[in-house]
Amino acid sequence: MSLDFGPAVGLSCRECGARYPLGPSFACQECFGPLEAAYEFGAVTRAAIESGPANIWRYRSLLPVPADVADKPNMNPGWTKLVRAGNLGRALGIRSLHVKDDSGNPTHSFKDRVVAMAVEAARNFGFHTLSCSSTGNLAGAVTAAAARAGLEACVFIPANLEQAKIAMARVFGGRLIGIEGTYDDVNRFCSELIGDPLGDKWGFTNINLRPYYAEGSKTLAYEIAEQLGWRLPEQIIVPIASGSQLTKIDKGFKELVALGLVEDTPYKIFGAQAAGCSPVSTAYKAGHDVVQPVRPDTIAKSLAIGNPADGPYVLDIARRTGGGVEDVTDDEIVAAIKLLASTEGVFAETAGGVTVGVLKKLTETGQLDPGAETVVLNTGDGLKTLDAISGDARPTAVIRPSLDAFRATV
């Protein structure tokens, strides 16, 4: 089989550094550490990137994809808005604030970025079915991308997900299987399915295709830097589910520096969790290097991973960059969703409520520098998590159709 992963030349263990050929592998045979894509980058210039398409494929020379990736049937996510959030900044006392709003992706979450990488890997390996374990957004992104790419889809979710996310995952076709239990139960089931004949020729985006899939999160780092005028933000707040998004944003920033595309300036990365699923935040505050699993209980279901695979790496990055990890309650999440909507016209799902809520908390507690250029991520559309604000699903007032009635109300 001839494989074409562009500049990616192999897989490397993040723990021991062992190297492996490109393949559908995700764990080191020496130490069982996670594998990630290793590269030999050629010359990359700002001009070459800027001349590319207005999606993630403008960065194809930095990703594990073939050079002709933009010509293939794909969802073409990315190049979402970086909103200058002056109103929210003034409300919180932050001098320069931006919201990276990834709700503008094809299935309205950042998951379209990572799934696009997985589709190309599945094509390379000759897989016929795209699958995943999901807290909701990934399921929709996988079924949509599979439909576009001409692949079969079978995805697995906790049975109690938000109805909007279930409906979105089903509308694109394929099979949607609800599992009784938490996301961690679903993920364990999928890991077992990989070793069964039933899962032969299946590409599980976040398991056996994970080294390629996870690289899609780097495109958030690339876009933010380019949209800021080819510079790194001084502070960034990133939601934590598995923790992979945060670690790959850090990797993306470091690659831009190493390639000379941006100046090597310091940046702080802050992780954001819901209090009802905050194993990384708990470990950070306690000064621990080990993340103890928890059973999730939060409205932020897209972040409800009780045993985050990249948790220890998140701790390392938060400490190395001088950032941190914080959490907020469900009430604070809802308040933050409303604050972002009422100040910037951006309707975030609960994960966005977590990042904005943590932004507010970090500012109030003095953990975040209000004078530094700051970026906060919104990773999904609020229409997916309407249950979180269902108490507001009514008019401000109901009146007779007359000016006198309106005057009385006003």
Tab-separated table of C-alpha atoms in Angstrom:
chain	number	residue	atom	x	y	z
A	1	MET	CA	0.000	0.000	0.000
A	2	SER	CA	1.400	3.394	-0.981
A	3	LEU	CA	0.868	5.955	1.772
A	4	ASP	CA	0.918	9.721	1.291
A	5	PHE	CA	0.878	11.779	4.469
A	6	GLY	CA	2.688	14.812	3.081
A	7	PRO	CA	5.385	16.035	5.488
A	8	ALA	CA	4.567	13.369	8.119
A	9	VAL	CA	7.277	10.707	7.992
A	10	GLY	CA	6.441	8.485	10.942
A	11	LEU	CA	4.931	8.177	14.393
A	12	SER	CA	6.751	9.086	17.593
A	13	CYS	CA	6.004	8.156	21.211
A	14	ARG	CA	5.417	11.220	23.373
A	15	GLU	CA	6.820	9.401	26.398
A	16	CYS	CA	9.945	7.487	25.312
A	17	GLY	CA	10.537	8.871	21.824
A	18	ALA	CA	10.381	5.487	20.071
A	19	ARG	CA	9.725	5.828	16.340
A	20	TYR	CA	7.328	3.779	14.213
A	21	PRO	CA	6.296	3.780	10.549
A	22	LEU	CA	3.058	5.477	9.575
A	23	GLY	CA	0.113	3.215	10.285
A	24	PRO	CA	-3.203	2.931	12.188
A	25	SER	CA	-1.421	2.684	15.549
A	26	PHE	CA	-1.933	4.809	18.623
A	27	ALA	CA	0.115	3.279	21.479
A	28	CYS	CA	3.830	2.686	21.848
A	29	GLN	CA	4.863	-0.980	21.935
A	30	GLU	CA	7.719	-0.135	24.308
A	31	CYS	CA	6.037	1.932	27.030
A	32	PHE	CA	2.359	2.156	25.951
A	33	GLY	CA	2.677	5.926	25.631
A	34	PRO	CA	0.614	7.829	23.031
A	35	LEU	CA	1.885	8.136	19.477
A	36	GLU	CA	1.795	11.330	17.441
A	37	ALA	CA	2.784	12.339	13.930
A	38	ALA	CA	6.440	13.214	13.349
A	39	TYR	CA	7.437	15.501	10.485
A	40	GLU	CA	10.196	16.593	8.164
A	41	PHE	CA	9.011	20.043	7.111
A	42	GLY	CA	10.279	21.652	3.956
A	43	ALA	CA	10.488	25.382	3.420
A	44	VAL	CA	7.210	27.030	4.470
A	45	THR	CA	6.512	30.717	3.923
A	46	ARG	CA	3.780	33.097	4.971
A	47	ALA	CA	3.142	33.950	1.336
A	48	ALA	CA	2.574	30.308	0.398
A	49	ILE	CA	0.121	29.867	3.261
A	50	GLU	CA	-1.734	33.093	2.505
A	51	SER	CA	-2.195	32.079	-1.130
A	52	GLY	CA	-3.963	28.878	-0.100
A	53	PRO	CA	-7.697	28.231	0.259
A	54	ALA	CA	-9.764	29.846	3.018
A	55	ASN	CA	-9.855	26.654	5.082
A	56	ILE	CA	-7.444	24.397	6.955
A	57	TRP	CA	-5.842	23.181	3.726
A	58	ARG	CA	-3.917	26.454	3.496
A	59	TYR	CA	-1.724	24.725	6.117
A	60	ARG	CA	-1.453	21.399	4.296
A	61	SER	CA	2.363	21.640	4.257
A	62	LEU	CA	2.233	21.418	8.080
A	63	LEU	CA	-0.282	18.574	8.340
A	64	PRO	CA	-0.327	14.768	7.761
A	65	VAL	CA	-2.180	15.043	4.453
A	66	PRO	CA	-1.234	14.771	0.766
A	67	ALA	CA	-0.482	17.891	-1.243
A	68	ASP	CA	-3.668	17.449	-3.312
A	69	VAL	CA	-5.953	17.158	-0.274
A	70	ALA	CA	-7.990	20.227	-1.253
A	71	ASP	CA	-9.060	18.513	-4.486
A	72	LYS	CA	-10.729	15.582	-2.690
A	73	PRO	CA	-14.303	15.381	-1.334
A	74	ASN	CA	-13.983	16.837	2.158
A	75	MET	CA	-15.868	19.183	4.465
A	76	ASN	CA	-13.109	21.833	4.130
A	77	PRO	CA	-13.437	23.260	7.651
A	78	GLY	CA	-11.525	26.100	9.224
A	79	TRP	CA	-10.669	29.758	8.672
A	80	THR	CA	-13.375	30.644	11.169
A	81	LYS	CA	-13.760	34.134	12.584
A	82	LEU	CA	-11.472	35.670	15.165
A	83	VAL	CA	-13.905	38.126	16.740
A	84	ARG	CA	-12.463	41.280	18.309
A	85	ALA	CA	-14.444	41.188	21.539
A	86	GLY	CA	-14.237	44.784	22.754
A	87	ASN	CA	-17.620	44.753	24.486
A	88	LEU	CA	-16.859	41.571	26.441
A	89	GLY	CA	-13.373	42.867	27.172
A	90	ARG	CA	-14.763	46.065	28.683
A	91	ALA	CA	-17.276	44.096	30.737
A	92	LEU	CA	-14.461	41.990	32.194
A	93	GLY	CA	-11.777	44.679	32.316
A	94	ILE	CA	-9.534	43.070	29.657
A	95	ARG	CA	-7.675	45.466	27.372
A	96	SER	CA	-7.422	43.326	24.226
A	97	LEU	CA	-9.712	40.320	23.870
A	98	HIS	CA	-10.600	38.060	20.930
A	99	VAL	CA	-13.016	35.142	20.608
A	100	LYS	CA	-11.976	32.392	18.216
A	101	ASP	CA	-15.465	31.322	17.156
A	102	ASP	CA	-15.363	27.812	15.717
A	103	SER	CA	-19.145	27.512	15.565
A	104	GLY	CA	-18.810	28.564	11.916
A	105	ASN	CA	-17.454	25.168	10.855
A	106	PRO	CA	-19.603	22.907	8.627
A	107	THR	CA	-21.231	20.975	11.513
A	108	HIS	CA	-20.876	23.936	13.875
A	109	SER	CA	-18.025	22.728	16.072
A	110	PHE	CA	-14.254	22.531	15.991
A	111	LYS	CA	-14.507	18.741	15.562
A	112	ASP	CA	-14.721	19.226	11.789
A	113	ARG	CA	-11.015	20.122	11.863
A	114	VAL	CA	-9.838	16.895	13.464
A	115	VAL	CA	-12.238	14.686	11.509
A	116	ALA	CA	-10.884	16.109	8.256
A	117	MET	CA	-7.473	14.690	9.216
A	118	ALA	CA	-9.020	11.326	10.104
A	119	VAL	CA	-10.794	11.074	6.739
A	120	GLU	CA	-7.499	11.454	4.891
A	121	ALA	CA	-5.884	8.815	7.115
A	122	ALA	CA	-8.819	6.451	6.530
A	123	ARG	CA	-8.406	6.890	2.768
A	124	ASN	CA	-4.685	6.153	3.045
A	125	PHE	CA	-5.264	2.945	4.992
A	126	GLY	CA	-8.101	1.691	2.799
A	127	PHE	CA	-10.735	1.783	5.557
A	128	HIS	CA	-14.368	1.620	4.492
A	129	THR	CA	-16.054	2.737	7.736
A	130	LEU	CA	-15.463	5.844	9.834
A	131	SER	CA	-16.292	5.540	13.525
A	132	CYS	CA	-15.729	7.219	16.883
A	133	SER	CA	-16.647	7.421	20.529
A	134	SER	CA	-18.234	10.810	21.074
A	135	THR	CA	-19.756	13.242	23.551
A	136	GLY	CA	-21.864	14.592	20.659
A	137	ASN	CA	-20.059	17.046	18.402
A	138	LEU	CA	-17.644	14.455	17.065
A	139	ALA	CA	-20.492	12.107	16.136
A	140	GLY	CA	-22.058	14.749	13.896
A	141	ALA	CA	-18.719	15.691	12.367
A	142	VAL	CA	-17.907	12.045	11.597
A	143	THR	CA	-21.242	11.168	9.995
A	144	ALA	CA	-21.167	14.345	7.876
A	145	ALA	CA	-17.575	13.836	6.741
A	146	ALA	CA	-18.193	10.163	5.968
A	147	ALA	CA	-21.206	11.085	3.831
A	148	ARG	CA	-19.151	13.616	1.903
A	149	ALA	CA	-16.199	11.243	1.467
A	150	GLY	CA	-18.322	8.272	0.393
A	151	LEU	CA	-17.504	6.186	3.477
A	152	GLU	CA	-19.768	4.218	5.783
A	153	ALA	CA	-20.261	5.602	9.288
A	154	CYS	CA	-21.038	4.007	12.647
A	155	VAL	CA	-20.622	6.177	15.739
A	156	PHE	CA	-21.099	5.553	19.442
A	157	ILE	CA	-22.371	7.999	22.072
A	158	PRO	CA	-23.615	8.024	25.665
A	159	ALA	CA	-27.367	7.463	25.354
A	160	ASN	CA	-28.242	10.589	27.394
A	161	LEU	CA	-26.733	13.227	25.077
A	162	GLU	CA	-28.506	16.453	24.111
A	163	GLN	CA	-31.254	15.768	21.578
A	164	ALA	CA	-29.947	18.377	19.138
A	165	LYS	CA	-26.605	16.591	18.872
A	166	ILE	CA	-28.284	13.216	18.426
A	167	ALA	CA	-30.487	14.601	15.656
A	168	MET	CA	-27.518	16.171	13.864
A	169	ALA	CA	-25.517	12.939	13.977
A	170	ARG	CA	-28.431	10.953	12.537
A	171	VAL	CA	-29.434	13.290	9.725
A	172	PHE	CA	-26.236	12.594	7.774
A	173	GLY	CA	-26.962	8.867	7.672
A	174	GLY	CA	-24.894	5.996	8.996
A	175	ARG	CA	-25.527	4.233	12.274
A	176	LEU	CA	-25.731	6.000	15.645
A	177	ILE	CA	-25.447	3.665	18.631
A	178	GLY	CA	-26.293	4.868	22.131
A	179	ILE	CA	-24.388	3.211	24.973
A	180	GLU	CA	-25.671	3.047	28.534
A	181	GLY	CA	-23.016	4.825	30.601
A	182	THR	CA	-20.543	7.702	30.391
A	183	TYR	CA	-18.234	8.702	27.568
A	184	ASP	CA	-15.449	6.711	29.219
A	185	ASP	CA	-17.653	3.590	29.018
A	186	VAL	CA	-18.258	4.308	25.323
A	187	ASN	CA	-14.551	4.771	24.653
A	188	ARG	CA	-13.667	1.478	26.353
A	189	PHE	CA	-16.270	-0.311	24.237
A	190	CYS	CA	-14.811	1.147	21.034
A	191	SER	CA	-11.314	0.074	22.057
A	192	GLU	CA	-12.604	-3.495	22.365
A	193	LEU	CA	-14.348	-3.275	18.987
A	194	ILE	CA	-11.068	-2.403	17.258
A	195	GLY	CA	-9.717	-5.856	18.120
A	196	ASP	CA	-12.844	-7.685	16.977
A	197	PRO	CA	-13.578	-8.877	13.396
A	198	LEU	CA	-16.651	-6.607	13.487
A	199	GLY	CA	-14.290	-3.634	13.495
A	200	ASP	CA	-12.076	-4.791	10.637
A	201	LYS	CA	-11.293	-1.977	8.167
A	202	TRP	CA	-12.874	0.576	10.530
A	203	GLY	CA	-11.135	3.856	11.223
A	204	PHE	CA	-11.896	5.093	14.732
A	205	THR	CA	-11.088	8.778	14.487
A	206	ASN	CA	-10.076	9.238	18.124
A	207	ILE	CA	-8.489	5.806	18.703
A	208	ASN	CA	-6.586	4.011	15.925
A	209	LEU	CA	-6.522	7.190	13.786
A	210	ARG	CA	-5.803	9.462	16.741
A	211	PRO	CA	-2.195	10.400	15.805
A	212	TYR	CA	-3.530	11.956	12.581
A	213	TYR	CA	-6.917	13.134	13.867
A	214	ALA	CA	-5.396	15.101	16.753
A	215	GLU	CA	-3.184	17.136	14.410
A	216	GLY	CA	-6.279	18.988	13.189
A	217	SER	CA	-6.330	20.996	16.416
A	218	LYS	CA	-3.021	22.605	15.413
A	219	THR	CA	-4.909	24.542	12.749
A	220	LEU	CA	-6.551	26.592	15.501
A	221	ALA	CA	-3.087	27.764	16.555
A	222	TYR	CA	-2.079	28.511	12.971
A	223	GLU	CA	-5.239	30.497	12.242
A	224	ILE	CA	-5.104	32.514	15.447
A	225	ALA	CA	-1.497	33.505	14.794
A	226	GLU	CA	-2.168	34.403	11.147
A	227	GLN	CA	-5.362	36.322	11.974
A	228	LEU	CA	-3.495	38.311	14.636
A	229	GLY	CA	-1.032	39.434	11.946
A	230	TRP	CA	1.443	36.561	12.324
A	231	ARG	CA	2.018	36.812	16.045
A	232	LEU	CA	1.235	34.671	19.067
A	233	PRO	CA	-1.376	35.763	21.615
A	234	GLU	CA	-0.042	36.488	25.078
A	235	GLN	CA	-2.797	34.439	26.749
A	236	ILE	CA	-5.255	31.827	25.492
A	237	ILE	CA	-8.082	29.944	27.251
A	238	VAL	CA	-8.831	26.473	25.863
A	239	PRO	CA	-11.552	24.000	26.947
A	240	ILE	CA	-10.451	20.599	28.228
A	241	ALA	CA	-12.243	17.387	27.282
A	242	SER	CA	-9.528	14.826	26.506
A	243	GLY	CA	-6.987	17.669	26.667
A	244	SER	CA	-5.751	17.009	23.132
A	245	GLN	CA	-6.922	20.343	21.735
A	246	LEU	CA	-4.853	22.265	24.279
A	247	THR	CA	-1.719	20.197	23.742
A	248	LYS	CA	-1.943	20.517	19.958
A	249	ILE	CA	-2.452	24.283	20.101
A	250	ASP	CA	0.788	24.455	22.050
A	251	LYS	CA	2.435	22.199	19.445
A	252	GLY	CA	1.148	24.441	16.657
A	253	PHE	CA	2.553	27.579	18.284
A	254	LYS	CA	5.948	25.911	18.739
A	255	GLU	CA	6.012	24.775	15.098
A	256	LEU	CA	5.298	28.304	13.865
A	257	VAL	CA	8.211	29.589	15.938
A	258	ALA	CA	10.570	26.813	14.799
A	259	LEU	CA	9.745	27.515	11.133
A	260	GLY	CA	10.340	31.254	11.555
A	261	LEU	CA	6.738	32.141	10.693
A	262	VAL	CA	6.194	34.065	13.939
A	263	GLU	CA	8.439	35.730	16.485
A	264	ASP	CA	9.309	33.631	19.526
A	265	THR	CA	7.304	35.517	22.143
A	266	PRO	CA	6.051	34.099	25.473
A	267	TYR	CA	2.459	32.920	25.773
A	268	LYS	CA	0.372	31.478	28.593
A	269	ILE	CA	-2.105	28.655	28.054
A	270	PHE	CA	-5.024	28.238	30.458
A	271	GLY	CA	-7.224	25.152	30.504
A	272	ALA	CA	-10.950	25.380	31.279
A	273	GLN	CA	-13.171	22.680	32.788
A	274	ALA	CA	-16.656	22.357	34.239
A	275	ALA	CA	-16.674	21.839	37.989
A	276	GLY	CA	-18.785	18.724	37.462
A	277	CYS	CA	-15.950	17.146	35.454
A	278	SER	CA	-12.701	18.768	36.540
A	279	PRO	CA	-10.031	16.109	37.074
A	280	VAL	CA	-7.301	18.196	35.424
A	281	SER	CA	-8.216	21.362	37.314
A	282	THR	CA	-8.251	19.411	40.583
A	283	ALA	CA	-4.806	17.931	39.884
A	284	TYR	CA	-3.398	21.320	38.880
A	285	LYS	CA	-4.606	23.064	42.024
A	286	ALA	CA	-3.291	20.244	44.223
A	287	GLY	CA	0.126	20.346	42.552
A	288	HIS	CA	-0.202	16.778	41.319
A	289	ASP	CA	1.263	15.294	38.142
A	290	VAL	CA	-1.294	12.460	37.999
A	291	VAL	CA	-4.929	13.069	37.005
A	292	GLN	CA	-7.419	10.993	38.980
A	293	PRO	CA	-10.509	9.913	36.968
A	294	VAL	CA	-13.941	11.229	37.990
A	295	ARG	CA	-17.549	10.455	37.061
A	296	PRO	CA	-18.902	13.464	35.114
A	297	ASP	CA	-21.951	15.415	36.285
A	298	THR	CA	-22.277	18.653	34.315
A	299	ILE	CA	-24.376	20.344	31.652
A	300	ALA	CA	-21.173	20.723	29.592
A	301	LYS	CA	-21.529	17.254	28.084
A	302	SER	CA	-19.051	17.915	25.282
A	303	LEU	CA	-16.352	18.241	27.952
A	304	ALA	CA	-17.605	15.365	30.114
A	305	ILE	CA	-14.598	13.058	29.870
A	306	GLY	CA	-13.785	11.792	33.323
A	307	ASN	CA	-10.458	10.201	32.402
A	308	PRO	CA	-8.808	12.636	29.947
A	309	ALA	CA	-6.016	10.956	27.992
A	310	ASP	CA	-3.927	14.121	27.632
A	311	GLY	CA	-4.517	15.356	31.182
A	312	PRO	CA	-0.884	14.995	32.342
A	313	TYR	CA	0.386	16.822	29.249
A	314	VAL	CA	-2.073	19.662	29.897
A	315	LEU	CA	-0.618	20.037	33.396
A	316	ASP	CA	2.911	20.206	31.957
A	317	ILE	CA	1.950	22.883	29.407
A	318	ALA	CA	-0.005	25.002	31.883
A	319	ARG	CA	2.949	25.026	34.265
A	320	ARG	CA	5.620	25.491	31.594
A	321	THR	CA	3.873	28.484	30.010
A	322	GLY	CA	2.891	30.110	33.318
A	323	GLY	CA	-0.816	29.555	32.650
A	324	GLY	CA	-3.142	27.391	34.728
A	325	VAL	CA	-6.260	25.253	34.831
A	326	GLU	CA	-9.547	26.462	36.348
A	327	ASP	CA	-13.151	25.272	36.529
A	328	VAL	CA	-16.615	26.830	36.789
A	329	THR	CA	-20.010	25.621	38.008
A	330	ASP	CA	-23.006	24.920	35.795
A	331	ASP	CA	-24.613	28.188	36.926
A	332	GLU	CA	-21.455	30.074	35.956
A	333	ILE	CA	-21.466	28.319	32.576
A	334	VAL	CA	-25.019	29.475	31.823
A	335	ALA	CA	-24.218	33.022	32.971
A	336	ALA	CA	-21.152	33.085	30.714
A	337	ILE	CA	-23.144	31.875	27.689
A	338	LYS	CA	-25.543	34.789	28.221
A	339	LEU	CA	-22.707	37.263	28.814
A	340	LEU	CA	-20.955	36.361	25.553
A	341	ALA	CA	-24.226	36.468	23.619
A	342	SER	CA	-25.334	39.806	25.043
A	343	THR	CA	-21.962	41.517	24.533
A	344	GLU	CA	-20.676	40.071	21.245
A	345	GLY	CA	-23.639	38.400	19.538
A	346	VAL	CA	-21.915	35.001	19.733
A	347	PHE	CA	-24.141	32.148	20.923
A	348	ALA	CA	-21.851	29.527	22.438
A	349	GLU	CA	-22.611	25.985	23.425
A	350	THR	CA	-21.861	24.938	26.984
A	351	ALA	CA	-18.147	24.377	26.251
A	352	GLY	CA	-17.919	28.034	25.218
A	353	GLY	CA	-19.688	28.932	28.430
A	354	VAL	CA	-16.933	27.070	30.260
A	355	THR	CA	-14.106	28.995	28.569
A	356	VAL	CA	-15.763	32.401	28.985
A	357	GLY	CA	-16.719	31.551	32.567
A	358	VAL	CA	-13.133	30.567	33.319
A	359	LEU	CA	-11.904	33.745	31.578
A	360	LYS	CA	-14.100	35.778	33.927
A	361	LYS	CA	-12.955	33.821	36.987
A	362	LEU	CA	-9.267	34.068	36.074
A	363	THR	CA	-9.615	37.826	35.680
A	364	GLU	CA	-11.468	38.288	38.957
A	365	THR	CA	-8.954	36.177	40.889
A	366	GLY	CA	-5.921	37.898	39.365
A	367	GLN	CA	-4.616	34.782	37.607
A	368	LEU	CA	-4.927	36.414	34.190
A	369	ASP	CA	-3.223	39.652	33.097
A	370	PRO	CA	-5.992	42.049	31.980
A	371	GLY	CA	-3.467	44.117	30.036
A	372	ALA	CA	-2.255	41.243	27.855
A	373	GLU	CA	-3.652	40.267	24.459
A	374	THR	CA	-6.018	37.384	25.172
A	375	VAL	CA	-7.862	34.819	23.034
A	376	VAL	CA	-10.729	32.677	24.321
A	377	LEU	CA	-12.090	29.721	22.351
A	378	ASN	CA	-15.731	29.015	21.554
A	379	THR	CA	-15.734	25.530	20.072
A	380	GLY	CA	-19.418	25.031	19.222
A	381	ASP	CA	-22.832	26.523	18.440
A	382	GLY	CA	-25.303	27.243	21.230
A	383	LEU	CA	-28.149	25.805	19.157
A	384	LYS	CA	-26.714	22.392	20.038
A	385	THR	CA	-27.199	22.877	23.785
A	386	LEU	CA	-30.483	24.763	24.064
A	387	ASP	CA	-31.428	22.814	27.196
A	388	ALA	CA	-28.825	24.830	29.113
A	389	ILE	CA	-30.824	28.027	28.652
A	390	SER	CA	-34.317	26.531	28.405
A	391	GLY	CA	-35.502	28.840	31.190
A	392	ASP	CA	-35.222	31.752	28.740
A	393	ALA	CA	-37.354	30.066	26.049
A	394	ARG	CA	-40.213	32.521	26.429
A	395	PRO	CA	-40.932	36.119	25.371
A	396	THR	CA	-39.907	39.017	27.603
A	397	ALA	CA	-43.578	39.990	27.640
A	398	VAL	CA	-46.835	39.076	25.903
A	399	ILE	CA	-49.092	42.039	25.028
A	400	ARG	CA	-52.135	42.970	22.979
A	401	PRO	CA	-51.314	44.373	19.507
A	402	SER	CA	-51.640	48.028	20.533
A	403	LEU	CA	-49.290	50.932	21.274
A	404	ASP	CA	-50.932	51.484	24.659
A	405	ALA	CA	-50.182	47.901	25.684
A	406	PHE	CA	-46.546	48.293	24.594
A	407	ARG	CA	-46.193	51.613	26.416
A	408	ALA	CA	-47.456	49.962	29.590
A	409	THR	CA	-44.921	47.179	29.240
A	410	VAL	CA	-42.008	49.509	28.486
